[in-house]
């Protein structure tokens, strides 16, 4: 009987190790998926925050100077807006000084 018990323990030990490894792999895969999704949500939030900051600075410029700023660079120089050019492209289309400009923020792709 001792021989059979020892063999069963070896089989259970090997099966337990395989089950533990499978559980660990599943946990790592779930963590990786969560990390990627969290990064995507954070990037989208950063993008929206930048767009709102540019819009607020534009309105502030209009309130102080009586006109919307001619460019994003003007906002950077005079109103403290900081844009990470390595991370985002900002398109600022103001066709008249008394009309709120159209602001678009697009993330830089890896291919660029």
Coordinates of C-alpha atoms in Angstrom, one line a residue:
X1 CA 0.0 0.0 0.0
X2 CA 2.8 2.4 0.6
X3 CA 3.9 2.2 -3.0
X4 CA 0.4 3.1 -4.2
X5 CA 0.1 6.0 -1.9
X6 CA 3.4 7.4 -3.0
X7 CA 2.5 7.1 -6.6
X8 CA -0.8 8.8 -6.0
X9 CA 0.9 11.6 -4.2
X10 CA 3.3 12.1 -7.1
X11 CA 0.5 12.2 -9.6
X12 CA -1.5 14.7 -7.4
X13 CA 1.6 16.8 -6.9
X14 CA 2.2 17.0 -10.7
X15 CA -1.5 17.7 -11.4
X16 CA -1.4 20.4 -8.7
X17 CA 1.6 22.0 -10.2
X18 CA -0.1 22.0 -13.7
X19 CA -3.2 23.5 -12.2
X20 CA -1.2 26.1 -10.3
X21 CA 0.7 27.0 -13.5
X22 CA -2.6 27.3 -15.4
X23 CA -4.1 29.5 -12.7
X24 CA -1.0 31.7 -12.7
X25 CA -1.1 32.1 -16.5
X26 CA -4.8 33.0 -16.4
X27 CA -4.2 35.6 -13.6
X28 CA -1.3 37.1 -15.6
X29 CA -3.5 37.3 -18.8
X30 CA -6.3 39.0 -16.8
X31 CA -3.8 41.5 -15.3
X32 CA -2.4 42.3 -18.8
X33 CA -5.9 42.8 -20.2
X34 CA -6.8 45.1 -17.3
X35 CA -3.6 47.1 -17.7
X36 CA -4.2 47.7 -21.5
X37 CA -7.8 48.7 -20.9
X38 CA -6.8 51.0 -18.1
X39 CA -4.2 52.6 -20.3
X40 CA -6.7 53.2 -23.1
X41 CA -9.1 54.9 -20.7
X42 CA -6.4 57.1 -19.2
X43 CA -5.3 58.2 -22.7
X44 CA -8.8 59.1 -23.7
X45 CA -9.2 61.1 -20.5
X46 CA -5.9 62.9 -21.1
X47 CA -7.0 63.7 -24.6
X48 CA -10.4 65.1 -23.4
X49 CA -8.7 67.1 -20.6
X50 CA -6.3 68.7 -23.1
X51 CA -9.2 69.7 -25.4
X52 CA -11.1 71.2 -22.4
X53 CA -8.0 73.1 -21.3
X54 CA -7.6 74.6 -24.7
X55 CA -11.3 75.6 -24.9
X56 CA -11.2 77.2 -21.4
X57 CA -8.1 79.1 -22.3
X58 CA -9.7 80.3 -25.5
X59 CA -12.8 81.5 -23.6
X60 CA -10.6 83.2 -21.0
X61 CA -8.7 85.0 -23.9
X62 CA -12.0 86.1 -25.3
X63 CA -13.1 87.5 -22.0
X64 CA -9.9 89.3 -21.4
X65 CA -8.9 90.5 -24.9
X66 CA -12.3 90.6 -26.6
X67 CA -11.3 88.1 -29.3
X68 CA -10.5 84.4 -29.5
X69 CA -6.8 83.6 -29.8
X70 CA -5.3 83.3 -33.4
X71 CA -3.6 80.0 -32.7
X72 CA -2.8 77.3 -30.1
X73 CA 0.8 78.7 -29.9
X74 CA -0.7 82.0 -28.7
X75 CA -2.4 80.1 -25.9
X76 CA 0.8 78.3 -25.0
X77 CA 2.8 81.6 -24.8
X78 CA 0.2 83.8 -23.0
X79 CA -2.2 81.5 -21.2
X80 CA -0.1 78.7 -19.8
X81 CA -1.5 75.9 -22.0
X82 CA 0.9 73.0 -22.2
X83 CA 0.7 70.5 -25.0
X84 CA 2.7 67.3 -25.3
X85 CA 3.5 67.5 -29.0
X86 CA 5.0 64.0 -28.9
X87 CA 1.7 62.6 -27.6
X88 CA -1.0 64.7 -29.3
X89 CA -1.7 66.6 -32.5
X90 CA -3.9 69.7 -31.9
X91 CA -5.9 71.2 -34.7
X92 CA -7.2 74.6 -34.0
X93 CA -9.5 76.2 -36.6
X94 CA -10.6 79.7 -35.8
X95 CA -11.9 81.5 -38.9
X96 CA -13.0 84.7 -37.1
X97 CA -11.9 86.4 -33.9
X98 CA -15.4 86.6 -32.5
X99 CA -16.4 82.9 -33.2
X100 CA -15.3 80.0 -30.9
X101 CA -12.7 78.0 -32.8
X102 CA -13.1 74.3 -33.6
X103 CA -10.6 72.3 -31.5
X104 CA -9.6 68.8 -32.3
X105 CA -7.1 66.7 -30.3
X106 CA -5.8 63.5 -31.9
X107 CA -3.2 61.1 -30.4
X108 CA 0.0 60.6 -32.3
X109 CA 0.2 57.1 -33.7
X110 CA 3.3 54.9 -33.4
X111 CA 3.9 54.9 -37.1
X112 CA 4.5 58.7 -37.2

